[in-house]
């Protein structure tokens, strides 16, 4: 057989190779079409089989369906018979109107779905982690604590205030919208710090509320707060303020609380008090409290899907909050959204879920003390008849225990995040606390971006503004000149004595 050289007939063999590829493609299309036809035929046969089964079982004369619903259906079909005039003559009315009915149902469902949802998909805004810029101190255990200062400098501060932030927040929160001019007017120095694991603060391996109070104490010394300072607690951050009143009362001048939280499982609550607190929360928020108390490890999954997902979101959605009309209007304002997004970006900087789980568990666990311990009361001298006899015959003055400084609480009566019933409980167990009820405010409206509200708070705590302390004037007179003046005075005194 004569061999054919492919190189001598390139065009011919190229065409043959191309035909082979086309044949394979046409083969694939043919098989796919045949397969689709087979599926369609099987579906038709399956439908006919289902129809026969329905006729023999459901539509039989002695079936339950026909005996109970046959007569009403026959009457309804008789009344609707006039519609058959609109069908072609070669169509069975039963089959045609069945198809029309199901098509109408599907079309109506599609219209409902499309009208209930906006066709425009909102843009998802990603979290941006800013470069680190916080001041930090080194604690005795080797951790770093990040903080931020506002107001007048330390040597001119008339009042010093230290604040721990609430859940999903950071040192940047402080008092939202607070003007520097107002701090200058009252001579206030405000120091806010990141809780362990939040912002730029290092995590704490075994933190609790006592360690939180000690962190606040170390911070006060590090930033040169030599006198007593005020503690500020807003929402979830108030439990760290409560801890400061319990564990470092000698360093605290007073407490400023706005919508303070307490442990919703507090044993000293009555059944009625607990019921009034829990009834204000949404089912999802109740579930979050339950998970934090019973199954805290499950919170990690939920947090990673919300504020640790890398996307921005609404505060009420992420924290499962029920908010009133005033609060809802505020959180939709651009100024609030901008502030909230920046605060969250700083809070989740480390992308570590453990500090958030710890914070949630702290709120619903045993705090290590009761709020009633802060009540001013006579110090117990001990038990037994000997201590009783000593108390009778002893002339020593009775000592007081508890927190002796003022506690001011501002509570919005429209607050659905921290309900007013929580503050009612605080007022019962700490009768000395001064509660300022805000009839028309919610959780955010009084504390966020309200210049008049901020001034009212400072006026209540510190009276009329007196400005910062005057700067100390240094004596820059040379020592030599002072010595010469002293010598001249001595000579003058000596001459006077000789005369």
Tab-separated table of C-alpha atoms in Angstrom:
chain	number	residue	atom	x	y	z
A	1	UNK	CA	0.000	0.000	0.000
A	2	UNK	CA	1.285	3.418	-0.942
A	3	UNK	CA	1.955	5.647	2.054
A	4	UNK	CA	0.573	9.147	1.906
A	5	UNK	CA	2.727	11.948	3.187
A	6	UNK	CA	0.635	14.306	5.279
A	7	UNK	CA	3.041	17.139	4.729
A	8	UNK	CA	2.306	17.090	0.949
A	9	UNK	CA	-1.426	17.620	1.492
A	10	UNK	CA	-1.715	19.902	4.522
A	11	UNK	CA	-5.060	21.429	3.612
A	12	UNK	CA	-6.684	18.090	3.002
A	13	UNK	CA	-5.659	16.567	6.298
A	14	UNK	CA	-6.407	19.753	8.185
A	15	UNK	CA	-9.965	19.553	6.916
A	16	UNK	CA	-10.232	15.955	8.006
A	17	UNK	CA	-9.050	16.827	11.490
A	18	UNK	CA	-11.557	19.653	11.671
A	19	UNK	CA	-14.387	17.347	10.536
A	20	UNK	CA	-13.528	14.924	13.281
A	21	UNK	CA	-13.945	17.715	15.899
A	22	UNK	CA	-17.220	18.890	14.366
A	23	UNK	CA	-18.515	15.334	14.342
A	24	UNK	CA	-17.781	14.940	18.021
A	25	UNK	CA	-19.546	18.236	18.830
A	26	UNK	CA	-22.574	17.271	16.742
A	27	UNK	CA	-22.567	13.858	18.411
A	28	UNK	CA	-22.665	15.479	21.859
A	29	UNK	CA	-25.529	17.815	20.867
A	30	UNK	CA	-27.472	14.880	19.400
A	31	UNK	CA	-27.126	12.799	22.555
A	32	UNK	CA	-28.086	15.760	24.755
A	33	UNK	CA	-31.206	16.427	22.666
A	34	UNK	CA	-32.196	12.761	22.741
A	35	UNK	CA	-31.684	12.668	26.484
A	36	UNK	CA	-33.896	15.743	26.936
A	37	UNK	CA	-36.585	14.157	24.754
A	38	UNK	CA	-36.420	10.984	26.804
A	39	UNK	CA	-36.771	12.943	30.067
A	40	UNK	CA	-39.760	14.821	28.639
A	41	UNK	CA	-41.476	11.596	27.514
A	42	UNK	CA	-40.855	9.969	30.893
A	43	UNK	CA	-42.259	13.049	32.643
A	44	UNK	CA	-45.405	12.897	30.504
A	45	UNK	CA	-45.847	9.200	31.224
A	46	UNK	CA	-45.235	9.834	34.923
A	47	UNK	CA	-47.873	12.565	34.913
A	48	UNK	CA	-50.379	10.283	33.223
A	49	UNK	CA	-49.650	7.611	35.808
A	50	UNK	CA	-50.201	10.075	38.633
A	51	UNK	CA	-53.453	11.178	36.974
A	52	UNK	CA	-54.681	7.569	36.732
A	53	UNK	CA	-53.794	6.926	40.379
A	54	UNK	CA	-55.656	10.074	41.440
A	55	UNK	CA	-58.697	9.056	39.405
A	56	UNK	CA	-58.753	5.526	40.808
A	57	UNK	CA	-58.117	6.506	44.438
A	58	UNK	CA	-59.328	10.057	45.081
A	59	UNK	CA	-61.981	10.458	42.360
A	60	UNK	CA	-63.609	7.065	42.686
A	61	UNK	CA	-67.283	7.145	43.677
A	62	UNK	CA	-66.687	5.397	46.970
A	63	UNK	CA	-63.608	7.448	47.955
A	64	UNK	CA	-63.579	9.690	51.011
A	65	UNK	CA	-62.887	12.791	48.924
A	66	UNK	CA	-65.847	12.281	46.552
A	67	UNK	CA	-68.235	11.351	49.366
A	68	UNK	CA	-67.406	14.514	51.368
A	69	UNK	CA	-66.420	17.086	48.758
A	70	UNK	CA	-67.900	15.768	45.498
A	71	UNK	CA	-71.259	17.478	45.723
A	72	UNK	CA	-69.906	20.986	46.648
A	73	UNK	CA	-67.330	20.729	43.843
A	74	UNK	CA	-69.995	19.702	41.333
A	75	UNK	CA	-72.115	22.706	42.290
A	76	UNK	CA	-69.134	25.059	41.976
A	77	UNK	CA	-68.260	23.613	38.532
A	78	UNK	CA	-71.866	24.014	37.428
A	79	UNK	CA	-71.807	27.692	38.349
A	80	UNK	CA	-68.508	28.229	36.549
A	81	UNK	CA	-69.631	26.398	33.394
A	82	UNK	CA	-70.213	29.717	31.533
A	83	UNK	CA	-66.447	30.214	31.417
A	84	UNK	CA	-66.107	27.209	29.076
A	85	UNK	CA	-67.447	29.392	26.262
A	86	UNK	CA	-64.071	31.167	26.170
A	87	UNK	CA	-62.160	27.909	25.517
A	88	UNK	CA	-61.451	26.392	22.082
A	89	UNK	CA	-63.924	23.644	21.003
A	90	UNK	CA	-61.286	20.917	20.993
A	91	UNK	CA	-60.184	21.484	24.606
A	92	UNK	CA	-61.429	19.612	27.664
A	93	UNK	CA	-62.691	22.229	30.152
A	94	UNK	CA	-61.451	20.275	33.174
A	95	UNK	CA	-57.885	20.080	31.909
A	96	UNK	CA	-57.797	23.645	30.565
A	97	UNK	CA	-59.153	25.343	33.669
A	98	UNK	CA	-56.818	23.303	35.882
A	99	UNK	CA	-53.835	24.558	33.917
A	100	UNK	CA	-55.159	28.126	33.989
A	101	UNK	CA	-55.667	27.937	37.757
A	102	UNK	CA	-52.133	26.719	38.522
A	103	UNK	CA	-50.567	29.233	36.135
A	104	UNK	CA	-52.520	32.023	37.848
A	105	UNK	CA	-51.341	30.868	41.296
A	106	UNK	CA	-47.685	30.779	40.193
A	107	UNK	CA	-47.951	34.212	38.555
A	108	UNK	CA	-49.573	35.728	41.655
A	109	UNK	CA	-46.859	34.273	43.909
A	110	UNK	CA	-44.139	35.690	41.645
A	111	UNK	CA	-45.754	39.125	41.738
A	112	UNK	CA	-45.996	39.053	45.529
A	113	UNK	CA	-42.329	38.098	45.917
A	114	UNK	CA	-41.133	40.732	43.459
A	115	UNK	CA	-43.239	43.493	45.034
A	116	UNK	CA	-42.220	42.607	48.598
A	117	UNK	CA	-38.511	43.008	47.896
A	118	UNK	CA	-36.683	45.935	46.418
A	119	UNK	CA	-35.122	45.025	43.106
A	120	UNK	CA	-32.083	47.175	43.798
A	121	UNK	CA	-29.449	45.341	45.822
A	122	UNK	CA	-27.804	47.617	48.404
A	123	UNK	CA	-24.030	47.883	48.272
A	124	UNK	CA	-22.259	46.029	51.099
A	125	UNK	CA	-19.755	48.283	52.830
A	126	UNK	CA	-16.599	46.557	53.982
A	127	UNK	CA	-14.889	47.186	57.312
A	128	UNK	CA	-11.667	49.167	57.121
A	129	UNK	CA	-9.029	48.604	59.778
A	130	UNK	CA	-7.205	51.868	60.403
A	131	UNK	CA	-3.492	52.072	61.283
A	132	UNK	CA	-2.854	51.867	65.058
A	133	UNK	CA	-2.647	55.292	66.725
A	134	UNK	CA	-3.572	54.800	70.382
A	135	UNK	CA	-1.529	55.723	73.435
A	136	UNK	CA	-0.733	52.596	75.457
A	137	UNK	CA	0.520	51.823	78.937
A	138	UNK	CA	2.300	48.718	80.184
A	139	UNK	CA	0.456	46.978	83.030
A	140	UNK	CA	2.224	45.040	85.810
A	141	UNK	CA	1.236	41.681	84.267
A	142	UNK	CA	2.899	42.562	80.932
A	143	UNK	CA	-0.245	43.527	79.007
A	144	UNK	CA	-0.716	46.786	77.143
A	145	UNK	CA	-3.799	48.922	77.675
A	146	UNK	CA	-4.808	51.450	74.996
A	147	UNK	CA	-6.460	54.725	76.001
A	148	UNK	CA	-7.494	58.144	74.695
A	149	UNK	CA	-7.596	61.525	76.458
A	150	UNK	CA	-10.012	64.406	75.889
A	151	UNK	CA	-10.446	67.762	77.567
A	152	UNK	CA	-8.001	69.777	79.630
A	153	UNK	CA	-4.495	68.514	80.507
A	154	UNK	CA	-3.858	66.651	83.740
A	155	UNK	CA	-2.292	69.526	85.700
A	156	UNK	CA	-5.256	71.835	84.947
A	157	UNK	CA	-8.117	69.332	85.337
A	158	UNK	CA	-10.675	70.303	87.925
A	159	UNK	CA	-12.421	66.917	87.510
A	160	UNK	CA	-11.112	63.641	86.038
A	161	UNK	CA	-13.371	61.006	84.525
A	162	UNK	CA	-12.543	57.459	83.350
A	163	UNK	CA	-14.898	55.495	81.105
A	164	UNK	CA	-15.096	51.854	79.997
A	165	UNK	CA	-16.950	51.314	76.726
A	166	UNK	CA	-19.993	49.032	76.177
A	167	UNK	CA	-20.174	45.879	74.045
A	168	UNK	CA	-19.008	46.198	70.403
A	169	UNK	CA	-17.400	49.562	71.048
A	170	UNK	CA	-13.971	51.001	71.808
A	171	UNK	CA	-12.080	53.837	73.464
A	172	UNK	CA	-13.286	56.103	70.630
A	173	UNK	CA	-16.862	56.085	71.944
A	174	UNK	CA	-16.553	58.076	75.174
A	175	UNK	CA	-19.513	60.465	75.101
A	176	UNK	CA	-20.577	60.569	71.435
A	177	UNK	CA	-20.614	64.068	70.012
A	178	UNK	CA	-19.115	65.659	73.137
A	179	UNK	CA	-17.556	69.042	72.313
A	180	UNK	CA	-14.065	69.909	73.492
A	181	UNK	CA	-15.273	73.404	74.394
A	182	UNK	CA	-17.708	71.925	76.942
A	183	UNK	CA	-14.936	69.942	78.626
A	184	UNK	CA	-12.838	73.128	78.716
A	185	UNK	CA	-15.751	75.071	80.193
A	186	UNK	CA	-16.099	72.670	83.133
A	187	UNK	CA	-12.390	71.835	83.446
A	188	UNK	CA	-12.942	68.111	82.803
A	189	UNK	CA	-10.411	65.539	81.668
A	190	UNK	CA	-12.030	62.463	80.114
A	191	UNK	CA	-9.979	59.266	79.722
A	192	UNK	CA	-11.465	56.330	77.787
A	193	UNK	CA	-9.771	52.987	77.260
A	194	UNK	CA	-10.136	49.742	75.313
A	195	UNK	CA	-11.218	46.720	77.309
A	196	UNK	CA	-8.866	43.708	77.077
A	197	UNK	CA	-8.956	42.240	73.563
A	198	UNK	CA	-10.826	45.232	72.123
A	199	UNK	CA	-9.228	47.903	69.971
A	200	UNK	CA	-5.484	48.052	70.662
A	201	UNK	CA	-5.538	46.553	74.183
A	202	UNK	CA	-3.987	43.137	74.712
A	203	UNK	CA	-6.329	40.288	75.738
A	204	UNK	CA	-6.536	39.121	79.329
A	205	UNK	CA	-6.230	35.342	79.786
A	206	UNK	CA	-8.649	35.151	82.746
A	207	UNK	CA	-10.483	38.414	83.060
A	208	UNK	CA	-13.392	39.183	85.350
A	209	UNK	CA	-14.913	42.308	86.826
A	210	UNK	CA	-12.316	42.503	89.580
A	211	UNK	CA	-9.478	42.482	87.050
A	212	UNK	CA	-11.393	45.141	85.099
A	213	UNK	CA	-11.466	47.405	88.168
A	214	UNK	CA	-7.748	46.860	88.723
A	215	UNK	CA	-7.039	47.811	85.097
A	216	UNK	CA	-8.910	51.058	85.688
A	217	UNK	CA	-6.884	51.658	88.836
A	218	UNK	CA	-3.559	51.109	87.057
A	219	UNK	CA	-4.671	53.382	84.225
A	220	UNK	CA	-5.491	56.197	86.648
A	221	UNK	CA	-1.988	56.105	88.113
A	222	UNK	CA	-0.337	55.835	84.695
A	223	UNK	CA	-2.090	58.932	83.290
A	224	UNK	CA	-1.299	60.982	86.400
A	225	UNK	CA	-4.760	61.094	87.982
A	226	UNK	CA	-3.610	61.777	91.521
A	227	UNK	CA	-6.954	62.762	93.032
A	228	UNK	CA	-10.173	60.747	93.078
A	229	UNK	CA	-11.839	60.355	89.697
A	230	UNK	CA	-15.401	59.888	88.422
A	231	UNK	CA	-16.386	56.720	86.577
A	232	UNK	CA	-18.651	56.824	83.550
A	233	UNK	CA	-20.749	53.798	82.591
A	234	UNK	CA	-23.049	53.708	79.586
A	235	UNK	CA	-25.174	50.659	78.753
A	236	UNK	CA	-23.007	47.502	78.922
A	237	UNK	CA	-19.972	49.516	80.023
A	238	UNK	CA	-21.715	50.266	83.305
A	239	UNK	CA	-20.908	46.834	84.734
A	240	UNK	CA	-17.217	47.858	84.741
A	241	UNK	CA	-18.213	51.068	86.513
A	242	UNK	CA	-20.134	49.009	89.106
A	243	UNK	CA	-16.952	46.929	89.588
A	244	UNK	CA	-14.905	50.079	90.241
A	245	UNK	CA	-17.375	51.143	92.952
A	246	UNK	CA	-17.047	47.717	94.548
A	247	UNK	CA	-13.307	46.985	94.298
A	248	UNK	CA	-11.612	50.428	94.297
A	249	UNK	CA	-14.101	52.696	96.146
A	250	UNK	CA	-11.330	54.760	97.792
A	251	UNK	CA	-10.210	56.027	94.358
A	252	UNK	CA	-13.660	56.901	92.999
A	253	UNK	CA	-15.238	60.291	93.643
A	254	UNK	CA	-18.608	59.466	92.096
A	255	UNK	CA	-20.406	57.575	89.339
A	256	UNK	CA	-22.195	58.763	86.218
A	257	UNK	CA	-24.454	56.073	84.750
A	258	UNK	CA	-26.582	56.280	81.612
A	259	UNK	CA	-28.985	53.362	81.010
A	260	UNK	CA	-26.919	51.046	83.241
A	261	UNK	CA	-27.239	47.277	82.838
A	262	UNK	CA	-27.452	44.705	85.582
A	263	UNK	CA	-27.260	40.942	85.422
A	264	UNK	CA	-30.715	39.826	84.180
A	265	UNK	CA	-30.256	36.632	86.208
A	266	UNK	CA	-29.476	38.547	89.420
A	267	UNK	CA	-30.636	36.297	92.310
A	268	UNK	CA	-31.813	39.219	94.442
A	269	UNK	CA	-34.446	40.197	91.841
A	270	UNK	CA	-38.020	39.373	92.635
A	271	UNK	CA	-40.040	37.322	90.177
A	272	UNK	CA	-42.032	40.409	89.201
A	273	UNK	CA	-38.903	42.499	88.615
A	274	UNK	CA	-37.345	39.822	86.435
A	275	UNK	CA	-40.553	39.432	84.441
A	276	UNK	CA	-40.810	43.188	83.809
A	277	UNK	CA	-37.238	43.261	82.522
A	278	UNK	CA	-37.494	40.252	80.214
A	279	UNK	CA	-40.829	41.197	78.664
A	280	UNK	CA	-39.251	44.230	76.975
A	281	UNK	CA	-36.804	42.197	74.880
A	282	UNK	CA	-37.287	40.532	71.516
A	283	UNK	CA	-37.187	36.722	71.287
A	284	UNK	CA	-33.808	36.891	69.526
A	285	UNK	CA	-32.283	38.985	72.310
A	286	UNK	CA	-33.635	36.589	74.920
A	287	UNK	CA	-32.049	33.751	72.957
A	288	UNK	CA	-28.680	35.562	72.955
A	289	UNK	CA	-28.809	35.930	76.751
A	290	UNK	CA	-29.732	32.269	77.112
A	291	UNK	CA	-26.884	31.154	74.852
A	292	UNK	CA	-24.412	33.374	76.716
A	293	UNK	CA	-25.408	31.738	79.987
A	294	UNK	CA	-25.791	28.118	78.881
A	295	UNK	CA	-23.921	27.648	75.590
A	296	UNK	CA	-21.395	30.492	75.259
A	297	UNK	CA	-19.345	28.647	72.617
A	298	UNK	CA	-22.263	28.996	70.180
A	299	UNK	CA	-21.917	32.790	70.282
A	300	UNK	CA	-18.645	32.578	68.374
A	301	UNK	CA	-20.459	31.287	65.277
A	302	UNK	CA	-23.097	34.032	65.467
A	303	UNK	CA	-20.547	36.800	65.976
A	304	UNK	CA	-18.431	35.638	63.024
A	305	UNK	CA	-21.498	35.855	60.801
A	306	UNK	CA	-22.360	39.398	61.934
A	307	UNK	CA	-19.922	42.053	63.110
A	308	UNK	CA	-16.828	39.852	62.613
A	309	UNK	CA	-17.777	39.037	59.015
A	310	UNK	CA	-15.826	42.010	57.666
A	311	UNK	CA	-18.953	43.906	56.607
A	312	UNK	CA	-20.778	46.832	58.136
A	313	UNK	CA	-24.317	46.464	59.474
A	314	UNK	CA	-26.968	48.171	61.574
A	315	UNK	CA	-26.517	48.271	65.335
A	316	UNK	CA	-30.045	47.018	66.060
A	317	UNK	CA	-29.617	44.027	63.708
A	318	UNK	CA	-26.189	42.985	64.931
A	319	UNK	CA	-27.013	43.278	68.640
A	320	UNK	CA	-30.640	42.066	68.331
A	321	UNK	CA	-31.962	45.302	69.808
A	322	UNK	CA	-35.542	46.508	69.968
A	323	UNK	CA	-35.522	50.277	69.525
A	324	UNK	CA	-38.244	52.897	69.742
A	325	UNK	CA	-39.144	55.552	67.189
A	326	UNK	CA	-36.729	58.159	68.514
A	327	UNK	CA	-33.799	55.756	68.624
A	328	UNK	CA	-34.611	54.384	65.166
A	329	UNK	CA	-34.668	57.875	63.690
A	330	UNK	CA	-31.304	58.656	65.303
A	331	UNK	CA	-29.465	55.521	64.154
A	332	UNK	CA	-30.561	56.227	60.583
A	333	UNK	CA	-28.913	59.662	60.647
A	334	UNK	CA	-25.619	59.923	58.661
A	335	UNK	CA	-23.773	61.387	61.662
A	336	UNK	CA	-24.686	58.370	63.816
A	337	UNK	CA	-23.874	55.888	61.067
A	338	UNK	CA	-20.444	57.440	60.495
A	339	UNK	CA	-19.641	57.421	64.223
A	340	UNK	CA	-20.934	53.864	64.709
A	341	UNK	CA	-18.984	52.432	61.765
A	342	UNK	CA	-15.705	53.970	62.914
A	343	UNK	CA	-16.256	52.745	66.467
A	344	UNK	CA	-17.003	49.196	65.290
A	345	UNK	CA	-13.952	49.162	63.015
A	346	UNK	CA	-11.788	49.966	66.022
A	347	UNK	CA	-13.591	47.492	68.270
A	348	UNK	CA	-13.038	44.478	65.970
A	349	UNK	CA	-9.496	45.455	65.006
A	350	UNK	CA	-7.961	42.223	66.319
A	351	UNK	CA	-10.609	39.990	64.649
A	352	UNK	CA	-10.625	37.846	67.782
A	353	UNK	CA	-14.017	36.500	68.838
A	354	UNK	CA	-12.960	35.490	72.368
A	355	UNK	CA	-13.143	38.964	74.015
A	356	UNK	CA	-16.679	39.482	72.709
A	357	UNK	CA	-17.815	36.114	74.046
A	358	UNK	CA	-16.163	36.916	77.391
A	359	UNK	CA	-17.959	40.269	77.574
A	360	UNK	CA	-21.333	38.669	76.828
A	361	UNK	CA	-20.757	35.940	79.429
A	362	UNK	CA	-19.672	38.479	82.070
A	363	UNK	CA	-23.002	40.237	81.881
A	364	UNK	CA	-25.082	37.126	82.639
A	365	UNK	CA	-22.710	35.412	85.081
A	366	UNK	CA	-22.041	35.906	88.769
A	367	UNK	CA	-20.268	39.252	89.117
A	368	UNK	CA	-18.528	38.372	92.357
A	369	UNK	CA	-20.610	40.930	94.260
A	370	UNK	CA	-24.181	42.142	94.610
A	371	UNK	CA	-25.312	45.665	93.853
A	372	UNK	CA	-26.731	45.742	97.369
A	373	UNK	CA	-23.120	45.624	98.621
A	374	UNK	CA	-22.750	49.212	97.368
A	375	UNK	CA	-25.529	50.431	99.648
A	376	UNK	CA	-24.322	52.615	102.517
A	377	UNK	CA	-24.866	50.690	105.726
A	378	UNK	CA	-23.325	50.101	109.145
A	379	UNK	CA	-20.302	47.845	109.129
A	380	UNK	CA	-20.969	44.479	110.714
A	381	UNK	CA	-18.816	43.863	113.739
A	382	UNK	CA	-19.144	40.105	113.590
A	383	UNK	CA	-21.465	37.430	114.884
A	384	UNK	CA	-21.907	35.959	118.308
A	385	UNK	CA	-22.717	37.162	121.809
A	386	UNK	CA	-19.210	38.515	122.418
A	387	UNK	CA	-19.407	40.918	119.488
A	388	UNK	CA	-22.908	41.902	120.615
A	389	UNK	CA	-21.712	42.723	124.143
A	390	UNK	CA	-18.790	44.731	122.716
A	391	UNK	CA	-21.137	46.751	120.534
A	392	UNK	CA	-23.283	47.591	123.579
A	393	UNK	CA	-20.496	48.720	125.912
A	394	UNK	CA	-18.090	50.078	123.325
A	395	UNK	CA	-18.075	53.830	122.767
A	396	UNK	CA	-16.442	53.555	119.334
A	397	UNK	CA	-18.233	55.188	116.445
A	398	UNK	CA	-20.028	52.923	114.015
A	399	UNK	CA	-18.258	52.521	110.654
A	400	UNK	CA	-20.074	52.657	107.330
A	401	UNK	CA	-19.571	50.315	104.394
A	402	UNK	CA	-20.566	50.516	100.744
A	403	UNK	CA	-19.809	53.263	98.264
A	404	UNK	CA	-19.962	56.612	100.017
A	405	UNK	CA	-19.808	58.833	96.935
A	406	UNK	CA	-22.734	60.020	94.774
A	407	UNK	CA	-24.274	57.789	92.086
A	408	UNK	CA	-26.247	59.556	89.340
A	409	UNK	CA	-28.314	57.539	86.856
A	410	UNK	CA	-29.978	58.880	83.707
A	411	UNK	CA	-32.652	56.534	82.345
A	412	UNK	CA	-34.806	57.011	79.245
A	413	UNK	CA	-38.366	55.880	79.831
A	414	UNK	CA	-38.693	54.900	76.142
A	415	UNK	CA	-35.577	52.725	76.331
A	416	UNK	CA	-36.192	49.198	75.011
A	417	UNK	CA	-32.545	48.093	75.140
A	418	UNK	CA	-32.064	48.661	78.879
A	419	UNK	CA	-35.658	48.892	80.139
A	420	UNK	CA	-36.557	51.343	82.930
A	421	UNK	CA	-37.474	48.368	85.128
A	422	UNK	CA	-33.732	47.632	85.406
A	423	UNK	CA	-33.134	51.065	86.911
A	424	UNK	CA	-36.117	50.529	89.224
A	425	UNK	CA	-34.347	47.448	90.559
A	426	UNK	CA	-31.109	49.430	91.048
A	427	UNK	CA	-32.998	52.115	92.935
A	428	UNK	CA	-34.509	49.485	95.219
A	429	UNK	CA	-31.206	47.847	96.175
A	430	UNK	CA	-29.225	51.154	96.237
A	431	UNK	CA	-31.641	53.703	97.752
A	432	UNK	CA	-28.976	56.415	97.761
A	433	UNK	CA	-28.664	56.430	93.957
A	434	UNK	CA	-30.125	59.550	92.336
A	435	UNK	CA	-32.190	58.569	89.286
A	436	UNK	CA	-33.003	61.144	86.600
A	437	UNK	CA	-35.904	59.845	84.505
A	438	UNK	CA	-36.131	61.059	80.906
A	439	UNK	CA	-39.767	60.784	79.845
A	440	UNK	CA	-39.353	60.981	76.063
A	441	UNK	CA	-35.856	59.565	75.505
A	442	UNK	CA	-34.704	56.103	74.493
A	443	UNK	CA	-31.368	54.324	74.681
A	444	UNK	CA	-29.415	56.624	72.344
A	445	UNK	CA	-31.288	59.917	72.044
A	446	UNK	CA	-30.102	61.523	75.302
A	447	UNK	CA	-26.473	60.344	75.288
A	448	UNK	CA	-25.583	60.667	71.586
A	449	UNK	CA	-24.990	64.017	69.853
A	450	UNK	CA	-26.978	66.166	72.259
A	451	UNK	CA	-25.037	69.255	73.393
A	452	UNK	CA	-27.764	70.409	75.745
A	453	UNK	CA	-27.997	66.957	77.352
A	454	UNK	CA	-24.242	66.791	77.930
A	455	UNK	CA	-24.278	70.220	79.580
A	456	UNK	CA	-27.181	69.203	81.822
A	457	UNK	CA	-25.245	66.135	82.973
A	458	UNK	CA	-22.104	68.098	83.840
A	459	UNK	CA	-24.074	70.836	85.572
A	460	UNK	CA	-25.847	68.243	87.713
A	461	UNK	CA	-22.563	66.603	88.698
A	462	UNK	CA	-20.227	69.598	89.066
A	463	UNK	CA	-22.445	72.678	89.425
A	464	UNK	CA	-21.783	75.864	87.495
A	465	UNK	CA	-18.780	75.730	85.156
A	466	UNK	CA	-15.591	77.193	86.621
A	467	UNK	CA	-13.171	76.388	83.830
A	468	UNK	CA	-9.850	74.595	84.270
A	469	UNK	CA	-7.510	75.210	87.157
A	470	UNK	CA	-5.193	78.199	86.699
A	471	UNK	CA	-1.772	77.375	85.372
A	472	UNK	CA	0.950	77.499	88.014
A	473	UNK	CA	3.390	80.368	87.455
A	474	UNK	CA	6.944	79.139	87.872
A	475	UNK	CA	9.366	81.291	89.884
A	476	UNK	CA	12.208	81.949	87.413
A	477	UNK	CA	14.165	84.462	89.599
A	478	UNK	CA	17.877	83.485	89.633
A	479	UNK	CA	19.078	81.979	92.884
A	480	UNK	CA	22.064	84.357	93.053
A	481	UNK	CA	19.869	87.453	93.017
A	482	UNK	CA	17.728	86.044	95.827
A	483	UNK	CA	20.818	85.354	97.946
A	484	UNK	CA	22.130	88.906	97.404
A	485	UNK	CA	18.794	90.365	98.529
A	486	UNK	CA	18.887	88.230	101.671
A	487	UNK	CA	22.405	89.508	102.508
A	488	UNK	CA	21.313	93.130	102.028
A	489	UNK	CA	18.353	92.611	104.377
A	490	UNK	CA	20.665	91.108	107.023
A	491	UNK	CA	23.054	94.087	106.807
A	492	UNK	CA	20.171	96.508	107.170
A	493	UNK	CA	18.879	94.673	110.218
A	494	UNK	CA	22.390	94.690	111.755
A	495	UNK	CA	22.801	98.449	111.308
A	496	UNK	CA	19.392	99.063	112.837
A	497	UNK	CA	20.287	96.989	115.870
A	498	UNK	CA	23.558	98.936	116.441
A	499	UNK	CA	21.712	102.234	116.264
